[in-house]
Short mmCIF file of C-alpha atoms and ligand atoms in Angstrom, two decimals:
data_model
loop_
_atom_site.label_atom_id
_atom_site.label_comp_id
_atom_site.label_asym_id
_atom_site.label_seq_id
_atom_site.Cartn_x
_atom_site.Cartn_y
_atom_site.Cartn_z
CA UNK A 1 -17.69 30.10 -8.99
CA UNK A 2 -19.58 29.79 -12.20
CA UNK A 3 -21.27 26.48 -12.78
CA UNK A 4 -20.78 26.87 -16.52
CA UNK A 5 -18.04 24.38 -17.23
CA UNK A 6 -17.12 25.94 -20.56
CA UNK A 7 -15.96 29.22 -19.11
CA UNK A 8 -12.51 29.10 -17.65
CA UNK A 9 -10.76 31.96 -15.97
CA UNK A 10 -7.14 31.36 -15.04
CA UNK A 11 -6.13 32.03 -11.45
CA UNK A 12 -3.17 34.35 -11.32
CA UNK A 13 -1.13 34.07 -8.16
CA UNK A 14 -0.89 37.37 -6.35
CA UNK A 15 -3.46 39.01 -8.61
CA UNK A 16 -5.38 40.48 -5.66
CA UNK A 17 -2.31 42.14 -4.16
CA UNK A 18 -2.18 45.10 -6.52
CA UNK A 19 0.62 46.16 -8.79
CA UNK A 20 2.93 47.61 -6.13
CA UNK A 21 3.02 44.50 -3.93
CA UNK A 22 6.42 43.15 -3.09
CA UNK A 23 7.65 40.33 -5.27
CA UNK A 24 7.32 36.94 -3.57
CA UNK A 25 10.51 35.79 -1.88
CA UNK A 26 11.49 32.81 0.22
CA UNK A 27 11.21 33.93 3.86
CA UNK A 28 14.47 33.88 5.80
CA UNK A 29 15.22 33.50 9.52
CA UNK A 30 11.69 32.44 10.35
CA UNK A 31 11.11 32.04 14.08
CA UNK A 32 9.86 28.71 15.40
CA UNK A 33 7.01 30.32 17.28
CA UNK A 34 5.50 33.73 17.00
CA UNK A 35 5.46 36.17 14.14
CA UNK A 36 2.81 37.92 12.14
CA UNK A 37 -0.59 36.25 12.25
CA UNK A 38 -2.28 35.70 8.92
CA UNK A 39 -4.81 38.59 8.64
CA UNK A 40 -7.46 36.07 7.75
CA UNK A 41 -7.67 35.01 11.40
CA UNK A 42 -9.01 38.40 12.45
CA UNK A 43 -11.43 38.31 9.56
CA UNK A 44 -12.74 34.93 10.74
CA UNK A 45 -13.03 36.28 14.29
CA UNK A 46 -15.04 39.23 13.04
CA UNK A 47 -17.27 37.11 10.83
CA UNK A 48 -17.84 34.13 13.14
CA UNK A 49 -17.83 35.33 16.71
CA UNK A 50 -16.48 32.66 19.04
CA UNK A 51 -15.63 30.19 16.29
CA UNK A 52 -11.87 30.58 16.65
CA UNK A 53 -10.70 28.65 19.72
CA UNK A 54 -6.99 29.28 19.29
CA UNK A 55 -4.58 30.68 16.74
CA UNK A 56 -0.81 30.38 16.69
CA UNK A 57 2.03 30.90 14.29
CA UNK A 58 4.55 28.09 13.95
CA UNK A 59 7.44 28.42 11.54
CA UNK A 60 5.69 31.38 9.99
CA UNK A 61 2.50 29.45 9.21
CA UNK A 62 -0.77 30.26 10.88
CA UNK A 63 -2.78 27.52 12.55
CA UNK A 64 -6.35 28.17 13.63
CA UNK A 65 -8.33 25.81 15.81
CA UNK A 66 -11.96 26.20 14.86
CA UNK A 67 -15.18 25.17 16.54
CA UNK A 68 -16.17 21.75 15.26
CA UNK A 69 -19.78 22.72 14.56
CA UNK A 70 -18.90 25.72 12.43
CA UNK A 71 -15.89 24.58 10.47
CA UNK A 72 -17.89 23.98 7.32
CA UNK A 73 -19.33 27.53 7.41
CA UNK A 74 -15.87 28.95 7.98
CA UNK A 75 -14.34 27.09 5.06
CA UNK A 76 -17.28 27.94 2.83
CA UNK A 77 -16.83 31.62 3.67
CA UNK A 78 -13.06 31.52 3.20
CA UNK A 79 -13.61 30.02 -0.23
CA UNK A 80 -16.46 32.28 -1.37
CA UNK A 81 -15.59 35.65 0.11
CA UNK A 82 -13.64 37.73 -2.43
CA UNK A 83 -11.61 39.34 0.35
CA UNK A 84 -10.24 35.90 1.28
CA UNK A 85 -10.44 33.78 -1.89
CA UNK A 86 -8.98 30.58 -0.48
CA UNK A 87 -9.40 28.77 -3.75
CA UNK A 88 -7.03 25.86 -3.27
CA UNK A 89 -7.39 23.03 -0.78
CA UNK A 90 -3.98 21.43 -0.59
CA UNK A 91 -4.58 18.77 2.04
CA UNK A 92 -7.03 17.15 4.40
CA UNK A 93 -5.52 14.95 7.03
CA UNK A 94 -5.64 14.07 10.70
CA UNK A 95 -3.24 13.76 13.63
CA UNK A 96 -3.46 11.44 16.59
CA UNK A 97 -1.08 11.94 19.47
CA UNK A 98 0.81 9.44 21.53
CA UNK A 99 -0.83 10.92 24.62
CA UNK A 100 -4.16 9.18 24.26
CA UNK A 101 -5.97 11.81 26.32
CA UNK A 102 -5.21 14.39 23.72
CA UNK A 103 -7.94 14.89 21.12
CA UNK A 104 -7.50 13.81 17.51
CA UNK A 105 -7.04 16.75 15.16
CA UNK A 106 -8.50 16.96 11.69
CA UNK A 107 -6.46 19.36 9.57
CA UNK A 108 -7.31 21.36 6.46
CA UNK A 109 -4.60 23.18 4.55
CA UNK A 110 -6.01 26.08 2.56
CA UNK A 111 -4.19 28.33 0.18
CA UNK A 112 -5.32 31.62 -1.29
CA UNK A 113 -3.60 32.03 -4.62
CA UNK A 114 -4.76 35.61 -5.34
CA UNK A 115 -3.56 36.81 -1.90
CA UNK A 116 -0.59 34.42 -1.61
CA UNK A 117 -1.76 33.27 1.80
CA UNK A 118 -1.70 29.97 3.60
CA UNK A 119 -3.80 28.92 6.55
CA UNK A 120 -4.15 25.70 8.47
CA UNK A 121 -7.51 24.95 10.06
CA UNK A 122 -7.88 22.37 12.78
CA UNK A 123 -10.82 20.78 14.50
CA UNK A 124 -10.35 18.87 17.74
CA UNK A 125 -12.20 15.60 18.19
CA UNK A 126 -12.27 14.66 21.85
CA UNK A 127 -11.67 10.99 22.59
CA UNK A 128 -14.92 9.14 23.01
CA UNK A 129 -16.99 11.46 20.88
CA UNK A 130 -18.20 10.36 17.43
CA UNK A 131 -15.44 10.79 14.89
CA UNK A 132 -17.21 12.77 12.25
CA UNK A 133 -16.69 16.16 10.67
CA UNK A 134 -18.46 17.80 7.73
CA UNK A 135 -17.12 17.06 4.27
CA UNK A 136 -15.88 20.00 2.23
CA UNK A 137 -16.44 18.12 -1.00
CA UNK A 138 -19.29 20.51 -1.86
CA UNK A 139 -16.79 23.40 -1.76
CA UNK A 140 -13.64 21.80 -3.18
CA UNK A 141 -14.20 18.82 -5.45
CA UNK A 142 -10.56 17.91 -4.91
CA UNK A 143 -11.41 16.94 -1.34
CA UNK A 144 -12.87 13.67 -2.62
CA UNK A 145 -9.82 11.44 -2.40
CA UNK A 146 -8.18 13.42 0.40
CA UNK A 147 -11.16 12.68 2.63
CA UNK A 148 -11.31 9.08 1.50
CA UNK A 149 -7.66 8.64 2.43
CA UNK A 150 -8.24 10.25 5.81
CA UNK A 151 -11.22 7.97 6.39
CA UNK A 152 -9.17 4.95 5.34
CA UNK A 153 -6.24 5.72 7.62
CA UNK A 154 -7.95 7.28 10.65
CA UNK A 155 -11.58 6.20 10.48
CA UNK A 156 -12.90 9.73 10.45
CA UNK A 157 -16.30 10.01 8.82
CA UNK A 158 -16.80 12.98 6.55
CA UNK A 159 -20.50 13.78 6.60
CA UNK A 160 -21.77 14.63 3.14
CA UNK A 161 -19.01 12.94 1.19
CA UNK A 162 -20.61 11.32 -1.88
CA UNK A 163 -18.58 8.10 -1.89
CA UNK A 164 -16.74 7.50 1.36
CA UNK A 165 -14.84 4.26 0.77
CA UNK A 166 -11.34 3.15 1.59
CA UNK A 167 -8.76 4.49 -0.80
CA UNK A 168 -5.38 2.90 -0.10
CA UNK A 169 -6.36 -0.33 1.61
CA UNK A 170 -8.78 -2.54 -0.24
CA UNK A 171 -12.43 -1.97 0.47
CA UNK A 172 -13.02 -5.11 2.46
CA UNK A 173 -10.02 -4.47 4.72
CA UNK A 174 -11.09 -5.59 8.16
CA UNK A 175 -8.22 -4.79 10.48
CA UNK A 176 -9.09 -1.22 11.30
CA UNK A 177 -7.47 2.12 10.62
CA UNK A 178 -3.71 1.81 10.16
CA UNK A 179 -2.57 5.27 11.27
CA UNK A 180 -4.38 5.14 14.61
CA UNK A 181 -2.07 4.80 17.58
CA UNK A 182 -3.77 1.66 18.84
CA UNK A 183 -3.11 -0.09 15.53
CA UNK A 184 -0.22 -2.57 15.74
CA UNK A 185 2.45 -1.87 13.14
CA UNK A 186 2.11 -5.33 11.61
CA UNK A 187 -1.67 -5.30 11.59
CA UNK A 188 -4.02 -7.28 13.77
CA UNK A 189 -4.16 -10.60 11.95
CA UNK A 190 -1.45 -13.16 11.36
CA UNK A 191 0.49 -12.92 8.13
CA UNK A 192 -1.20 -15.97 6.66
CA UNK A 193 -4.64 -14.60 7.49
CA UNK A 194 -3.76 -11.23 5.96
CA UNK A 195 -2.54 -12.95 2.82
CA UNK A 196 -5.59 -15.17 2.65
CA UNK A 197 -7.92 -12.19 2.86
CA UNK A 198 -5.91 -10.20 0.33
CA UNK A 199 -5.82 -13.07 -2.16
CA UNK A 200 -9.55 -13.62 -1.83
CA UNK A 201 -10.15 -10.29 -3.53
CA UNK A 202 -10.85 -10.30 -7.23
CA UNK A 203 -8.76 -7.50 -8.71
CA UNK A 204 -11.19 -6.85 -11.53
CA UNK A 205 -14.48 -6.91 -9.73
CA UNK A 206 -13.64 -4.13 -7.37
CA UNK A 207 -14.28 -1.26 -9.71
CA UNK A 208 -17.47 0.14 -11.06
CA UNK A 209 -17.92 0.90 -14.74
CA UNK A 210 -17.42 4.57 -14.10
CA UNK A 211 -14.18 4.04 -12.27
CA UNK A 212 -12.81 2.05 -15.15
CA UNK A 213 -14.10 4.71 -17.60
CA UNK A 214 -15.43 1.97 -19.80
CA UNK A 215 -19.11 2.79 -19.65
CA UNK A 216 -19.02 3.49 -23.41
CA UNK A 217 -17.25 0.27 -24.31
CA UNK A 218 -19.43 -1.80 -22.00
CA UNK A 219 -21.14 -3.78 -24.77
CA UNK A 220 -17.81 -4.93 -26.16
CA UNK A 221 -16.62 -6.54 -22.93
CA UNK A 222 -16.62 -10.30 -22.37
CA UNK A 223 -19.90 -11.58 -20.98
CA UNK A 224 -18.57 -12.63 -17.59
CA UNK A 225 -16.96 -9.27 -16.99
CA UNK A 226 -20.15 -7.54 -18.04
CA UNK A 227 -22.13 -9.58 -15.58
CA UNK A 228 -19.74 -8.79 -12.74
CA UNK A 229 -19.77 -5.09 -13.45
CA UNK A 230 -23.49 -5.00 -14.01
CA UNK A 231 -24.38 -6.58 -10.73
CA UNK A 232 -21.89 -4.37 -8.97
CA UNK A 233 -20.42 -7.51 -7.48
CA UNK A 234 -17.65 -6.86 -5.00
CA UNK A 235 -15.88 -10.10 -4.35
CA UNK A 236 -13.58 -10.87 -1.50
CA UNK A 237 -14.56 -10.65 2.08
CA UNK B 1 21.19 -46.27 -21.46
CA UNK B 2 19.59 -49.08 -23.39
CA UNK B 3 21.79 -51.43 -25.36
CA UNK B 4 19.49 -52.01 -28.33
CA UNK B 5 21.19 -51.08 -31.56
CA UNK B 6 20.16 -47.72 -32.88
CA UNK B 7 18.57 -47.64 -36.29
CA UNK B 8 21.02 -46.52 -38.87
CA UNK B 9 20.20 -42.91 -39.70
CA UNK B 10 19.74 -42.13 -43.31
CA UNK B 11 22.27 -39.47 -44.08
CA UNK B 12 22.27 -39.94 -47.80
CA UNK B 13 20.82 -36.47 -48.18
CA UNK B 14 23.85 -34.95 -46.50
CA UNK B 15 26.86 -34.55 -48.59
CA UNK B 16 30.07 -35.58 -46.91
CA UNK B 17 31.41 -32.18 -45.98
CA UNK B 18 28.32 -30.58 -44.33
CA UNK B 19 28.86 -30.27 -40.54
CA UNK B 20 26.45 -31.91 -38.16
CA UNK B 21 26.35 -32.74 -34.49
CA UNK B 22 24.49 -35.09 -32.21
CA UNK B 23 23.30 -34.00 -28.79
CA UNK B 24 20.69 -34.78 -26.19
CA UNK B 25 17.27 -33.30 -26.85
CA UNK B 26 17.27 -31.85 -23.31
CA UNK B 27 20.50 -30.03 -23.90
CA UNK B 28 19.33 -28.69 -27.21
CA UNK B 29 15.93 -27.47 -25.98
CA UNK B 30 17.37 -26.00 -22.80
CA UNK B 31 20.07 -24.26 -24.78
CA UNK B 32 17.35 -22.59 -26.79
CA UNK B 33 15.23 -21.77 -23.77
CA UNK B 34 17.89 -20.34 -21.57
CA UNK B 35 19.29 -18.08 -24.23
CA UNK B 36 16.01 -16.57 -25.29
CA UNK B 37 14.16 -15.86 -22.07
CA UNK B 38 11.47 -13.25 -22.46
CA UNK B 39 11.33 -11.34 -19.21
CA UNK B 40 8.28 -9.57 -17.98
CA UNK B 41 9.26 -6.82 -15.56
CA UNK B 42 6.83 -6.42 -12.67
CA UNK B 43 8.35 -3.27 -11.29
CA UNK B 44 6.61 -1.77 -8.28
CA UNK B 45 9.26 0.34 -6.58
CA UNK B 46 12.85 1.53 -6.53
CA UNK B 47 14.26 -1.83 -7.62
CA UNK B 48 12.55 -1.31 -10.95
CA UNK B 49 14.84 1.66 -11.57
CA UNK B 50 17.81 -0.64 -11.20
CA UNK B 51 16.13 -3.12 -13.48
CA UNK B 52 15.85 -0.38 -16.09
CA UNK B 53 19.57 0.26 -15.74
CA UNK B 54 20.19 -3.43 -16.26
CA UNK B 55 18.01 -3.37 -19.36
CA UNK B 56 19.53 -0.21 -20.82
CA UNK B 57 22.62 0.02 -22.97
CA UNK B 58 25.37 -0.02 -20.35
CA UNK B 59 24.52 -3.37 -18.77
CA UNK B 60 22.22 -4.58 -21.52
CA UNK B 61 20.50 -7.82 -20.58
CA UNK B 62 19.99 -8.36 -24.32
CA UNK B 63 23.49 -9.83 -24.21
CA UNK B 64 21.97 -12.73 -22.29
CA UNK B 65 19.27 -13.36 -24.80
CA UNK B 66 16.67 -11.08 -23.24
CA UNK B 67 16.38 -8.90 -26.25
CA UNK B 68 12.64 -8.76 -26.02
CA UNK B 69 11.02 -7.41 -22.89
CA UNK B 70 7.47 -8.66 -22.70
CA UNK B 71 4.98 -6.27 -21.22
CA UNK B 72 2.23 -8.82 -21.39
CA UNK B 73 2.38 -11.89 -19.19
CA UNK B 74 0.96 -13.98 -22.00
CA UNK B 75 4.08 -13.55 -24.10
CA UNK B 76 6.62 -13.93 -21.33
CA UNK B 77 8.40 -16.81 -19.67
CA UNK B 78 10.31 -15.01 -16.94
CA UNK B 79 8.65 -12.83 -14.32
CA UNK B 80 11.07 -10.40 -12.67
CA UNK B 81 9.37 -8.98 -9.62
CA UNK B 82 11.33 -5.83 -8.83
CA UNK B 83 10.06 -4.00 -5.78
CA UNK B 84 7.81 -4.38 -2.79
CA UNK B 85 4.40 -5.93 -3.21
CA UNK B 86 1.63 -4.62 -0.96
CA UNK B 87 -1.19 -6.91 0.05
CA UNK B 88 -3.54 -5.06 -2.23
CA UNK B 89 -1.36 -6.07 -5.17
CA UNK B 90 -1.08 -9.71 -4.10
CA UNK B 91 -4.08 -10.96 -6.11
CA UNK B 92 -2.82 -9.02 -9.14
CA UNK B 93 0.62 -10.61 -8.98
CA UNK B 94 -0.97 -14.03 -8.54
CA UNK B 95 -3.21 -13.41 -11.56
CA UNK B 96 -0.28 -12.28 -13.71
CA UNK B 97 1.67 -15.38 -12.80
CA UNK B 98 -1.29 -17.58 -13.69
CA UNK B 99 -1.59 -15.83 -17.04
CA UNK B 100 1.94 -16.76 -18.04
CA UNK B 101 2.17 -19.92 -20.15
CA UNK B 102 4.48 -22.77 -19.23
CA UNK B 103 7.45 -23.03 -19.19
CA UNK B 104 7.90 -20.08 -16.84
CA UNK B 105 10.30 -18.94 -14.19
CA UNK B 106 10.40 -16.17 -11.63
CA UNK B 107 13.16 -13.97 -10.25
CA UNK B 108 12.51 -12.09 -7.04
CA UNK B 109 14.65 -8.99 -7.25
CA UNK B 110 15.64 -7.14 -4.11
CA UNK B 111 15.10 -7.43 -0.38
CA UNK B 112 11.50 -6.27 -0.52
CA UNK B 113 10.24 -8.75 -3.05
CA UNK B 114 12.15 -11.56 -1.37
CA UNK B 115 11.36 -10.89 2.28
CA UNK B 116 9.39 -7.69 2.67
CA UNK B 117 12.69 -5.94 3.37
CA UNK B 118 12.50 -3.03 5.74
CA UNK B 119 8.73 -2.83 5.33
CA UNK B 120 7.78 -5.19 8.11
CA UNK B 121 4.35 -3.61 8.45
CA UNK B 122 0.65 -4.11 7.91
CA UNK B 123 0.68 -3.36 4.21
CA UNK B 124 3.51 -5.31 2.60
CA UNK B 125 3.70 -8.98 1.63
CA UNK B 126 6.62 -10.58 3.47
CA UNK B 127 8.17 -12.27 0.46
CA UNK B 128 6.45 -12.99 -2.83
CA UNK B 129 7.25 -16.68 -2.43
CA UNK B 130 4.11 -16.81 -0.31
CA UNK B 131 2.10 -15.90 -3.43
CA UNK B 132 3.98 -17.46 -6.34
CA UNK B 133 6.90 -19.88 -6.62
CA UNK B 134 10.29 -18.20 -7.00
CA UNK B 135 13.33 -19.69 -8.77
CA UNK B 136 16.07 -17.17 -8.00
CA UNK B 137 16.29 -14.57 -5.25
CA UNK B 138 18.54 -11.59 -5.89
CA UNK B 139 19.58 -9.92 -2.63
CA UNK B 140 20.29 -6.22 -2.27
CA UNK B 141 18.49 -2.99 -1.67
CA UNK B 142 18.50 -2.44 -4.57
CA UNK B 143 20.69 -5.08 -6.21
CA UNK B 144 23.17 -3.57 -8.61
CA UNK B 145 22.60 -4.42 -12.27
CA UNK B 146 25.52 -6.83 -12.03
CA UNK B 147 23.64 -8.54 -9.21
CA UNK B 148 20.59 -8.96 -11.37
CA UNK B 149 22.72 -10.21 -14.24
CA UNK B 150 24.28 -12.75 -11.91
CA UNK B 151 20.80 -13.85 -10.85
CA UNK B 152 19.82 -14.20 -14.48
CA UNK B 153 22.90 -16.32 -15.16
CA UNK B 154 22.02 -18.51 -12.19
CA UNK B 155 18.58 -18.95 -13.66
CA UNK B 156 20.10 -19.83 -17.01
CA UNK B 157 22.12 -22.54 -15.31
CA UNK B 158 18.97 -23.80 -13.65
CA UNK B 159 17.11 -23.85 -16.96
CA UNK B 160 20.07 -25.57 -18.59
CA UNK B 161 19.86 -28.46 -16.14
CA UNK B 162 16.16 -29.15 -16.48
CA UNK B 163 14.96 -32.44 -17.94
CA UNK B 164 12.06 -32.58 -20.32
CA UNK B 165 11.06 -35.96 -18.99
CA UNK B 166 10.49 -34.43 -15.54
CA UNK B 167 6.90 -33.29 -15.95
CA UNK B 168 6.69 -32.07 -12.36
CA UNK B 169 8.75 -29.04 -13.34
CA UNK B 170 5.92 -27.84 -15.49
CA UNK B 171 3.10 -28.52 -13.05
CA UNK B 172 0.93 -25.49 -12.57
CA UNK B 173 0.83 -24.61 -8.91
CA UNK B 174 -2.75 -24.85 -7.71
CA UNK B 175 -3.60 -22.85 -4.62
CA UNK B 176 -5.87 -24.39 -2.04
CA UNK B 177 -9.35 -23.37 -3.22
CA UNK B 178 -10.67 -22.39 0.19
CA UNK B 179 -7.75 -20.32 1.42
CA UNK B 180 -6.12 -19.39 -1.93
CA UNK B 181 -2.76 -20.17 -0.33
CA UNK B 182 -0.41 -22.70 -1.84
CA UNK B 183 1.81 -23.21 1.17
CA UNK B 184 0.40 -23.97 4.63
CA UNK B 185 -0.53 -20.95 6.79
CA UNK B 186 1.89 -22.03 9.50
CA UNK B 187 4.75 -21.89 6.99
CA UNK B 188 3.74 -18.42 5.88
CA UNK B 189 3.61 -17.25 9.47
CA UNK B 190 7.00 -18.76 10.08
CA UNK B 191 8.78 -17.26 7.09
CA UNK B 192 7.31 -13.84 7.78
CA UNK B 193 8.34 -13.81 11.42
CA UNK B 194 9.91 -10.48 12.37
CA UNK B 195 13.66 -10.43 12.70
CA UNK B 196 16.43 -7.95 13.47
CA UNK B 197 15.42 -4.50 14.62
CA UNK B 198 11.81 -4.95 13.69
CA UNK B 199 11.29 -7.44 16.53
CA UNK B 200 10.82 -4.47 18.85
CA UNK B 201 8.46 -2.56 16.63
CA UNK B 202 5.29 -4.55 16.99
CA UNK B 203 3.34 -1.65 18.39
CA UNK B 204 3.78 1.97 17.56
CA UNK B 205 3.96 4.08 20.66
CA UNK B 206 1.73 2.00 22.91
S1 SF4 C 1 14.74 -3.74 -1.92
FE1 SF4 C 1 15.31 -1.59 -1.57
S2 SF4 C 1 15.49 -0.75 -3.64
FE2 SF4 C 1 14.33 -2.65 -3.81
S3 SF4 C 1 12.17 -2.07 -3.67
FE3 SF4 C 1 12.87 -2.56 -1.62
S4 SF4 C 1 13.48 -0.60 -0.75
FE4 SF4 C 1 13.40 -0.33 -2.96
#
């Protein structure tokens, strides 16, 4: 990818398939399990020996379980290599299972627009091991909020993320990670305590100048707001 | 009523055939207030869609004097909270209510705004009456526009019966400075107790 932000080359879906490729069509009668493996899996196997722990096809989509230590290299290669060109990260999320012995999975959904391919990468985090995986923010800038959401909901730390804060819950939220299985549906605190903590937050002070995109208009703001933003004050608890 | 004789009004300016009426000041002021409410929609979810239907031409809340929707709390006297309010939005709703000048009223539209509705979970306020005072609750998920109109007419009746001499109606509600709550924590816990199916859903899976 060129770092020159002025040059822009449109991505044309299917452009790498050649002119006599079949027109895209909605697949019919897809089997639940089994079917053709995405050819990318063999390419990963060839490139990173031993990095692929498991690969299956479910509902026609390929899922690859990758070695935790090498997932960043794999994704970097999938993105950069012209024979793969996975240039779109559509989701980063995690799965925890009801069976608490089962490891937590961190999931990346990658899409290659030029080759019209989809692949799902997974990393298993065994219970009791530190919950951190490398951030792919340096490869896909769009991973920023996806990883923040995943951190917010599951407590997974993305190493190398530039600004890993809660996204959906407020920053000072103290009850834990809502999508974890040990999280009670109604939260850990009583309703009055939850409300007290929520109301203690100052809705204006939570954002930095940059987030409000008002850095230019900063001088025109009221003095008290300027002071709050300047000191980076984050009120609430 | 006092028995002292009223001063004779000077009607010499009025010619004999101009119509005039006498009424109570309360009735006159309330008549003006209730027929020119300026609603501020605080629409956060699906109920807001139904509010839009109520505001659009078919149901047309302008017929009830709400010609002007205010999208700034500072020029509104009726807050219509349409939709669920998550905890993260609670301080915002409180701030908007405090920005509205007196006299002001509030309609809580729909099950979610009134009780948390089906969202009996970690993220949703169980009834906005724990944040701001509410005058009329409109039930339904979502309420039909007729339901909202009925709620508005109930509010108009309430406004019509207010007395200007009762200053307590216009008291600004001051939350307790340490906890920011304006009703006791035990009351909040009580009104947000789980009920119905959700009693069994305290823990997910474990
Ligand atoms: S009461 Fe029903 S329609 Fe209204 S916000 Fe809640 S879920 Fe949506």
